[in-house]
mmCIF file of C-alpha atoms in Angstrom:
data_model
loop_
_atom_site.group_PDB
_atom_site.id
_atom_site.type_symbol
_atom_site.label_atom_id
_atom_site.label_comp_id
_atom_site.label_asym_id
_atom_site.label_seq_id
_atom_site.Cartn_x
_atom_site.Cartn_y
_atom_site.Cartn_z
ATOM 1 C CA MET A 1 -9.189 66.849 7.318
ATOM 2 C CA GLY A 2 -10.160 65.900 10.503
ATOM 3 C CA SER A 3 -12.846 63.690 11.736
ATOM 4 C CA SER A 4 -15.405 66.034 9.573
ATOM 5 C CA PHE A 5 -18.360 63.782 8.026
ATOM 6 C CA TRP A 6 -18.568 66.278 5.156
ATOM 7 C CA LEU A 7 -15.905 67.687 2.700
ATOM 8 C CA PRO A 8 -12.953 69.599 3.943
ATOM 9 C CA GLN A 9 -12.526 73.158 3.576
ATOM 10 C CA PRO A 10 -11.713 73.688 0.033
ATOM 11 C CA ILE A 11 -8.460 75.653 -0.031
ATOM 12 C CA THR A 12 -7.661 76.748 -3.891
ATOM 13 C CA ASP A 13 -10.009 78.288 -6.387
ATOM 14 C CA LEU A 14 -9.777 75.087 -8.182
ATOM 15 C CA ALA A 15 -10.986 73.268 -5.189
ATOM 16 C CA LYS A 16 -13.906 75.480 -4.890
ATOM 17 C CA SER A 17 -14.811 74.940 -8.832
ATOM 18 C CA VAL A 18 -15.130 71.319 -7.980
ATOM 19 C CA ASP A 19 -17.177 71.552 -5.280
ATOM 20 C CA SER A 20 -19.358 73.739 -6.913
ATOM 21 C CA LEU A 21 -19.805 71.148 -9.737
ATOM 22 C CA PHE A 22 -20.269 68.303 -6.892
ATOM 23 C CA TYR A 23 -23.060 69.986 -5.381
ATOM 24 C CA ILE A 24 -24.709 70.533 -8.616
ATOM 25 C CA ILE A 25 -24.618 66.881 -9.436
ATOM 26 C CA THR A 26 -25.513 65.835 -5.931
ATOM 27 C CA TRP A 27 -28.558 68.209 -5.665
ATOM 28 C CA VAL A 28 -29.787 66.670 -9.443
ATOM 29 C CA ALA A 29 -29.122 63.146 -8.169
ATOM 30 C CA VAL A 30 -31.495 63.849 -4.931
ATOM 31 C CA VAL A 31 -34.137 65.549 -7.066
ATOM 32 C CA ILE A 32 -34.302 62.641 -9.404
ATOM 33 C CA PHE A 33 -34.207 59.800 -6.244
ATOM 34 C CA LEU A 34 -36.797 61.799 -4.547
ATOM 35 C CA LEU A 35 -38.975 61.974 -7.583
ATOM 36 C CA VAL A 36 -38.406 57.918 -8.315
ATOM 37 C CA GLU A 37 -39.272 57.139 -4.805
ATOM 38 C CA ILE A 38 -42.306 59.211 -4.357
ATOM 39 C CA LEU A 39 -43.746 57.840 -7.607
ATOM 40 C CA LEU A 40 -42.704 54.183 -6.650
ATOM 41 C CA VAL A 41 -44.638 54.481 -3.147
ATOM 42 C CA THR A 42 -47.684 56.361 -4.687
ATOM 43 C CA PHE A 43 -48.138 53.726 -7.714
ATOM 44 C CA VAL A 44 -47.559 51.101 -5.076
ATOM 45 C CA ILE A 45 -50.421 52.592 -2.891
ATOM 46 C CA ARG A 46 -52.606 53.561 -5.578
ATOM 47 C CA TYR A 47 -52.237 50.414 -8.015
ATOM 48 C CA ARG A 48 -52.230 47.777 -5.015
ATOM 49 C CA ARG A 49 -54.378 44.778 -5.445
ATOM 50 C CA LYS A 50 -57.655 44.966 -3.515
ATOM 51 C CA HIS A 51 -59.245 41.576 -3.613
ATOM 52 C CA PRO A 52 -57.464 38.505 -3.652
ATOM 53 C CA LYS A 53 -59.157 37.585 -7.337
ATOM 54 C CA GLN A 54 -58.733 41.112 -8.851
ATOM 55 C CA GLU A 55 -56.468 40.959 -11.964
ATOM 56 C CA GLY A 56 -55.147 44.098 -13.111
ATOM 57 C CA PRO A 57 -55.105 45.346 -16.807
ATOM 58 C CA ALA A 58 -52.691 44.154 -19.308
ATOM 59 C CA ILE A 59 -50.408 47.299 -20.466
ATOM 60 C CA HIS A 60 -48.845 47.290 -23.761
ATOM 61 C CA GLY A 61 -46.604 50.335 -23.147
ATOM 62 C CA ASN A 62 -46.701 54.220 -23.706
ATOM 63 C CA HIS A 63 -44.257 55.295 -26.432
ATOM 64 C CA ARG A 64 -44.692 58.901 -25.353
ATOM 65 C CA LEU A 65 -43.668 58.553 -21.714
ATOM 66 C CA GLU A 66 -40.990 55.999 -22.576
ATOM 67 C CA ILE A 67 -39.645 58.931 -24.961
ATOM 68 C CA ILE A 68 -39.966 61.427 -21.979
ATOM 69 C CA TRP A 69 -38.227 59.525 -19.269
ATOM 70 C CA THR A 70 -35.538 58.299 -21.923
ATOM 71 C CA ALA A 71 -34.903 61.972 -23.276
ATOM 72 C CA ILE A 72 -34.962 63.851 -19.695
ATOM 73 C CA PRO A 73 -32.160 61.645 -18.022
ATOM 74 C CA ALA A 74 -30.196 61.790 -21.550
ATOM 75 C CA LEU A 75 -30.548 65.654 -21.295
ATOM 76 C CA ILE A 76 -29.708 66.148 -18.049
ATOM 77 C CA LEU A 77 -26.288 64.069 -18.791
ATOM 78 C CA VAL A 78 -25.560 66.406 -21.542
ATOM 79 C CA VAL A 79 -25.936 69.361 -19.384
ATOM 80 C CA ILE A 80 -23.729 68.127 -16.746
ATOM 81 C CA ALA A 81 -20.962 67.114 -19.169
ATOM 82 C CA VAL A 82 -21.323 70.617 -21.229
ATOM 83 C CA ILE A 83 -20.958 72.388 -17.871
ATOM 84 C CA SER A 84 -18.008 69.911 -16.555
ATOM 85 C CA PHE A 85 -15.921 70.071 -19.493
ATOM 86 C CA PRO A 86 -14.239 73.606 -18.999
ATOM 87 C CA LEU A 87 -13.268 72.372 -15.329
ATOM 88 C CA VAL A 88 -11.749 69.142 -16.330
ATOM 89 C CA ASN A 89 -10.200 70.859 -19.328
ATOM 90 C CA LYS A 90 -8.639 73.629 -16.953
ATOM 91 C CA ILE A 91 -7.410 70.568 -14.269
ATOM 92 C CA GLN A 92 -5.704 68.736 -17.489
ATOM 93 C CA THR A 93 -3.928 71.938 -18.647
ATOM 94 C CA PRO A 94 -1.233 73.219 -16.174
ATOM 95 C CA PRO A 95 0.251 76.860 -16.847
ATOM 96 C CA LYS A 96 3.414 77.323 -18.675
ATOM 97 C CA ASP A 97 5.937 77.804 -16.556
ATOM 98 C CA SER A 98 4.806 75.821 -13.389
ATOM 99 C CA MET A 99 7.549 74.839 -11.269
ATOM 100 C CA GLU A 100 7.756 70.737 -11.630
ATOM 101 C CA ILE A 101 7.986 68.813 -8.477
ATOM 102 C CA GLN A 102 8.851 65.087 -9.062
ATOM 103 C CA VAL A 103 6.753 62.863 -6.679
ATOM 104 C CA THR A 104 7.772 59.332 -6.448
ATOM 105 C CA GLY A 105 5.405 56.968 -4.295
ATOM 106 C CA ARG A 106 6.646 53.470 -3.059
ATOM 107 C CA MET A 107 5.768 51.434 -0.186
ATOM 108 C CA TRP A 108 5.038 53.434 2.099
ATOM 109 C CA SER A 109 6.745 56.795 1.660
ATOM 110 C CA TRP A 110 6.860 59.785 -1.031
ATOM 111 C CA GLU A 111 9.666 61.249 -2.423
ATOM 112 C CA PHE A 112 9.904 64.630 -3.746
ATOM 113 C CA ARG A 113 12.591 66.175 -6.125
ATOM 114 C CA TYR A 114 12.815 70.123 -6.765
ATOM 115 C CA PRO A 115 14.038 71.278 -10.021
ATOM 116 C CA ASN A 116 17.550 71.847 -8.630
ATOM 117 C CA GLY A 117 17.929 68.662 -7.398
ATOM 118 C CA VAL A 118 17.043 68.743 -3.831
ATOM 119 C CA THR A 119 14.905 65.678 -2.269
ATOM 120 C CA THR A 120 13.162 65.778 0.384
ATOM 121 C CA TYR A 121 10.732 62.416 1.894
ATOM 122 C CA ASN A 122 7.528 62.707 3.695
ATOM 123 C CA GLU A 123 7.815 66.477 3.466
ATOM 124 C CA LEU A 124 6.793 68.879 0.860
ATOM 125 C CA ARG A 125 7.810 72.118 1.425
ATOM 126 C CA LEU A 126 6.103 74.821 -1.576
ATOM 127 C CA PRO A 127 5.634 78.785 -2.303
ATOM 128 C CA VAL A 128 2.579 80.332 -2.261
ATOM 129 C CA GLY A 129 1.012 82.259 -5.316
ATOM 130 C CA LYS A 130 3.215 79.859 -7.537
ATOM 131 C CA ASP A 131 1.792 77.577 -10.378
ATOM 132 C CA LEU A 132 2.828 73.847 -9.495
ATOM 133 C CA LEU A 133 3.055 70.708 -11.666
ATOM 134 C CA PHE A 134 3.248 67.309 -10.084
ATOM 135 C CA ARG A 135 4.711 64.547 -11.939
ATOM 136 C CA ILE A 136 4.032 61.786 -10.548
ATOM 137 C CA THR A 137 5.300 58.079 -11.052
ATOM 138 C CA SER A 138 5.627 55.036 -8.478
ATOM 139 C CA SER A 139 8.750 52.690 -7.926
ATOM 140 C CA ASP A 140 6.649 49.491 -7.130
ATOM 141 C CA VAL A 141 2.711 49.385 -6.951
ATOM 142 C CA ILE A 142 0.091 51.666 -7.490
ATOM 143 C CA HIS A 143 -0.448 54.310 -5.283
ATOM 144 C CA SER A 144 -2.622 57.431 -5.529
ATOM 145 C CA PHE A 145 -0.843 60.911 -4.724
ATOM 146 C CA TRP A 146 -4.017 62.801 -2.591
ATOM 147 C CA LEU A 147 -4.362 66.178 -1.305
ATOM 148 C CA PRO A 148 -8.270 66.512 0.249
ATOM 149 C CA GLU A 149 -8.158 70.149 0.705
ATOM 150 C CA TRP A 150 -6.522 70.666 -2.547
ATOM 151 C CA ARG A 151 -9.377 68.361 -4.209
ATOM 152 C CA ILE A 152 -6.665 66.868 -6.512
ATOM 153 C CA LYS A 153 -5.796 63.508 -6.611
ATOM 154 C CA GLN A 154 -3.976 61.543 -9.026
ATOM 155 C CA ASP A 155 -2.561 58.340 -9.478
ATOM 156 C CA ALA A 156 1.021 57.053 -9.282
ATOM 157 C CA VAL A 157 1.296 54.141 -11.773
ATOM 158 C CA PRO A 158 4.730 52.132 -12.186
ATOM 159 C CA GLY A 159 6.587 52.575 -15.396
ATOM 160 C CA ARG A 160 4.263 55.737 -16.268
ATOM 161 C CA GLU A 161 4.285 59.353 -15.318
ATOM 162 C CA THR A 162 0.860 61.205 -14.604
ATOM 163 C CA GLN A 163 0.489 64.979 -13.680
ATOM 164 C CA ILE A 164 -1.747 67.054 -12.125
ATOM 165 C CA TRP A 165 -1.127 71.074 -10.962
ATOM 166 C CA ALA A 166 -2.401 73.348 -8.125
ATOM 167 C CA ARG A 167 -1.707 76.749 -7.074
ATOM 168 C CA ILE A 168 -1.777 77.688 -3.304
ATOM 169 C CA ASP A 169 -2.249 81.329 -2.472
ATOM 170 C CA LYS A 170 -1.980 81.345 1.692
ATOM 171 C CA PRO A 171 0.583 79.680 3.710
ATOM 172 C CA GLY A 172 -0.770 76.450 5.736
ATOM 173 C CA THR A 173 -0.147 73.028 6.488
ATOM 174 C CA TYR A 174 -1.427 70.206 4.706
ATOM 175 C CA GLU A 175 -1.434 66.510 4.642
ATOM 176 C CA VAL A 176 -0.901 63.922 1.408
ATOM 177 C CA LYS A 177 -2.491 60.664 1.647
ATOM 178 C CA CYS A 178 -2.433 57.579 -0.475
ATOM 179 C CA ALA A 179 -5.886 57.106 -1.731
ATOM 180 C CA GLU A 180 -5.041 53.656 -3.411
ATOM 181 C CA TYR A 181 -4.712 50.526 -1.048
ATOM 182 C CA CYS A 182 -1.274 49.502 -1.870
ATOM 183 C CA GLY A 183 -0.220 46.898 1.066
ATOM 184 C CA THR A 184 -0.260 46.408 4.758
ATOM 185 C CA ASN A 185 1.171 49.642 6.067
ATOM 186 C CA HIS A 186 -1.408 51.829 3.121
ATOM 187 C CA SER A 187 -2.606 53.866 6.115
ATOM 188 C CA GLN A 188 0.922 55.240 7.040
ATOM 189 C CA MET A 189 1.892 56.492 3.609
ATOM 190 C CA LEU A 190 1.402 60.261 4.546
ATOM 191 C CA ALA A 191 3.174 63.173 3.658
ATOM 192 C CA LYS A 192 3.279 66.713 5.224
ATOM 193 C CA VAL A 193 2.917 69.758 2.801
ATOM 194 C CA ILE A 194 3.821 73.214 3.844
ATOM 195 C CA THR A 195 3.238 76.172 1.795
ATOM 196 C CA MET A 196 5.258 79.408 2.815
ATOM 197 C CA ASN A 197 5.997 82.775 1.686
ATOM 198 C CA ASP A 198 8.659 82.874 -0.916
ATOM 199 C CA SER A 199 11.172 84.393 1.367
ATOM 200 C CA GLU A 200 10.908 81.536 3.791
ATOM 201 C CA PHE A 201 10.636 78.916 1.026
ATOM 202 C CA ASP A 202 13.757 80.488 -0.810
ATOM 203 C CA ALA A 203 15.812 80.321 2.802
ATOM 204 C CA TRP A 204 14.501 76.935 3.778
ATOM 205 C CA MET A 205 15.748 75.714 0.007
ATOM 206 C CA ASN A 206 19.334 77.100 0.306
ATOM 207 C CA GLU A 207 19.545 75.551 4.047
ATOM 208 C CA GLN A 208 18.629 72.293 2.501
ATOM 209 C CA LYS A 209 21.102 72.837 -0.887
ATOM 210 C CA LYS A 210 23.876 73.398 1.922
ATOM 211 C CA LYS A 211 22.828 70.468 4.098
ATOM 212 C CA ALA A 212 22.788 68.189 1.307
ATOM 213 C CA GLU A 213 26.500 69.625 0.220
ATOM 214 C CA SER A 214 27.969 69.550 3.584
ATOM 215 C CA GLN A 215 26.275 66.200 5.337
ATOM 216 C CA GLY A 216 26.937 63.677 2.491
ATOM 217 C CA VAL A 217 24.457 60.578 3.208
ATOM 218 C CA ASN A 218 23.046 59.663 6.262
ATOM 219 C CA GLY A 219 21.801 55.967 6.447
ATOM 220 C CA GLN A 220 19.705 56.143 9.455
ATOM 221 C CA GLN A 221 17.884 59.153 7.843
ATOM 222 C CA LEU A 222 18.196 57.450 4.712
ATOM 223 C CA VAL A 223 16.040 54.374 5.781
ATOM 224 C CA GLN A 224 13.538 56.351 7.692
ATOM 225 C CA THR A 225 12.604 58.644 5.017
ATOM 226 C CA LEU A 226 12.375 55.748 2.222
ATOM 227 C CA GLY A 227 10.132 54.071 4.727
ATOM 228 C CA CYS A 228 12.184 51.134 5.108
ATOM 229 C CA LEU A 229 11.384 51.082 8.908
ATOM 230 C CA SER A 230 7.578 50.659 8.267
ATOM 231 C CA CYS A 231 8.438 46.616 7.466
ATOM 232 C CA HIS A 232 11.865 46.179 9.385
ATOM 233 C CA SER A 233 12.078 46.884 13.154
ATOM 234 C CA THR A 234 15.250 47.604 15.024
ATOM 235 C CA ASP A 235 14.693 46.566 18.309
ATOM 236 C CA GLY A 236 14.162 42.759 17.300
ATOM 237 C CA SER A 237 10.138 42.877 17.220
ATOM 238 C CA GLN A 238 8.456 41.299 14.748
ATOM 239 C CA SER A 239 7.253 43.087 11.622
ATOM 240 C CA VAL A 240 6.516 42.589 7.998
ATOM 241 C CA GLY A 241 10.137 41.998 7.097
ATOM 242 C CA PRO A 242 12.887 40.418 9.193
ATOM 243 C CA THR A 243 14.194 42.675 12.367
ATOM 244 C CA TRP A 244 17.539 44.715 11.706
ATOM 245 C CA LYS A 245 18.476 44.070 15.331
ATOM 246 C CA GLY A 246 21.817 42.165 15.310
ATOM 247 C CA LEU A 247 21.346 41.299 11.519
ATOM 248 C CA PHE A 248 24.496 41.732 10.312
ATOM 249 C CA GLY A 249 27.234 38.859 10.616
ATOM 250 C CA SER A 250 24.326 36.551 11.928
ATOM 251 C CA LYS A 251 23.272 33.181 10.079
ATOM 252 C CA VAL A 252 20.182 33.719 8.287
ATOM 253 C CA THR A 253 17.942 30.645 6.994
ATOM 254 C CA LEU A 254 16.564 31.250 3.594
ATOM 255 C CA GLN A 255 13.308 30.142 1.831
ATOM 256 C CA ASP A 256 14.780 27.089 0.572
ATOM 257 C CA GLY A 257 16.232 25.823 3.879
ATOM 258 C CA SER A 258 19.793 26.898 3.275
ATOM 259 C CA THR A 259 21.711 29.560 5.462
ATOM 260 C CA VAL A 260 24.043 32.586 4.432
ATOM 261 C CA THR A 261 25.819 35.000 6.544
ATOM 262 C CA ALA A 262 24.589 38.315 6.644
ATOM 263 C CA ASP A 263 27.570 39.886 5.082
ATOM 264 C CA GLU A 264 27.840 43.237 3.220
ATOM 265 C CA ALA A 265 27.456 41.191 -0.108
ATOM 266 C CA TYR A 266 24.415 39.640 1.264
ATOM 267 C CA LEU A 267 22.861 42.835 2.820
ATOM 268 C CA LYS A 268 23.834 44.620 -0.593
ATOM 269 C CA GLU A 269 22.207 42.309 -2.846
ATOM 270 C CA SER A 270 18.915 42.063 -0.462
ATOM 271 C CA ILE A 271 18.633 45.966 -0.983
ATOM 272 C CA VAL A 272 19.062 46.008 -4.774
ATOM 273 C CA GLN A 273 17.719 42.385 -5.687
ATOM 274 C CA PRO A 274 15.428 41.761 -2.544
ATOM 275 C CA GLY A 275 13.829 38.676 -4.588
ATOM 276 C CA ALA A 276 17.160 36.793 -4.803
ATOM 277 C CA LYS A 277 17.146 35.238 -1.313
ATOM 278 C CA VAL A 278 14.494 35.607 0.732
ATOM 279 C CA VAL A 279 14.324 34.958 4.543
ATOM 280 C CA GLN A 280 12.497 31.903 5.307
ATOM 281 C CA GLY A 281 9.200 33.024 6.756
ATOM 282 C CA TYR A 282 8.620 36.123 4.836
ATOM 283 C CA SER A 283 7.159 37.006 1.619
ATOM 284 C CA ASN A 284 8.839 39.028 -1.060
ATOM 285 C CA ILE A 285 7.060 42.125 -1.115
ATOM 286 C CA MET A 286 9.993 44.767 -1.372
ATOM 287 C CA THR A 287 10.805 45.982 -4.888
ATOM 288 C CA PRO A 288 14.443 46.643 -5.591
ATOM 289 C CA ALA A 289 15.466 50.331 -4.301
ATOM 290 C CA GLN A 290 16.844 52.955 -6.853
ATOM 291 C CA LEU A 291 19.762 53.740 -4.592
ATOM 292 C CA ASN A 292 23.460 54.891 -5.484
ATOM 293 C CA ASP A 293 26.525 53.227 -3.960
ATOM 294 C CA GLN A 294 26.831 55.781 -1.647
ATOM 295 C CA GLN A 295 23.494 55.508 -0.431
ATOM 296 C CA VAL A 296 23.847 51.824 -0.362
ATOM 297 C CA LYS A 297 26.956 52.208 1.474
ATOM 298 C CA ALA A 298 25.482 54.224 4.373
ATOM 299 C CA ILE A 299 22.552 51.967 5.026
ATOM 300 C CA LEU A 300 24.855 49.371 5.736
ATOM 301 C CA ASP A 301 26.837 51.103 7.974
ATOM 302 C CA TYR A 302 23.858 51.800 9.786
ATOM 303 C CA LEU A 303 23.051 48.157 9.765
ATOM 304 C CA LYS A 304 26.270 47.492 11.284
ATOM 305 C CA SER A 305 25.755 49.818 13.846
ATOM 306 C CA LEU A 306 22.592 48.101 15.402
ATOM 307 C CA ASN A 307 24.731 45.068 16.431
#
């Protein structure tokens, strides 16, 4: 979107339809605004008090005029509703056989899961020329999945699935933003979207499947993609959460003044139940991570390596 003052260039046919409706409503609002302001200024000047003792005539209303200024705005709203309905219906009705992508927002990263189980974080690659259905949810607070150039924005709500669809017909690179303020690092909750030709997408997908099967779980990569480093530093610097540098095996003071050793049991509990033992001087803003045993072990191994 860059630093453009106005709307970014629409990429999809749906985005162009949204823009057309936006401009219609905007011009209607501008015309009404100018008409009201011109009448207001005209009346103020024409009917101003011309003498300190002058009193204006008592006005008891005009039924015809009141009916006109009530009926015209109501008619304008009805017209806008009529021309909006087909577009709203199109946005809310995904085509059959769309490729479904599971989207999960969390503080402060995006997770994308493809139909074959391949999962990526903060990077979404999609084929051009296919209908795409995004099934969206959140693992913590309310986020909003927003692609400005595509003109799609849908809330990601904990415990609920929302959806929105799109179709891109040419390769390009775009950016997902979170449009709902969701905490300290809200502005960093970004993801890259790359649309590519079918052959390129298939090759990339095969590569991801082979990589997942051969590499297993990498703890450092996992914490980066999950957005853990948005709150925890690895160099000892101050952040939203305690630093991980030298954490494993150290004595940690908790909110109630007691101390605990940061061993595997404590760290695992802090990952899956972050509110169980909160470190003194910090707030519990972390939500429980939905990780399997292999992923938790990979993160613990990474934390040990930071000593």
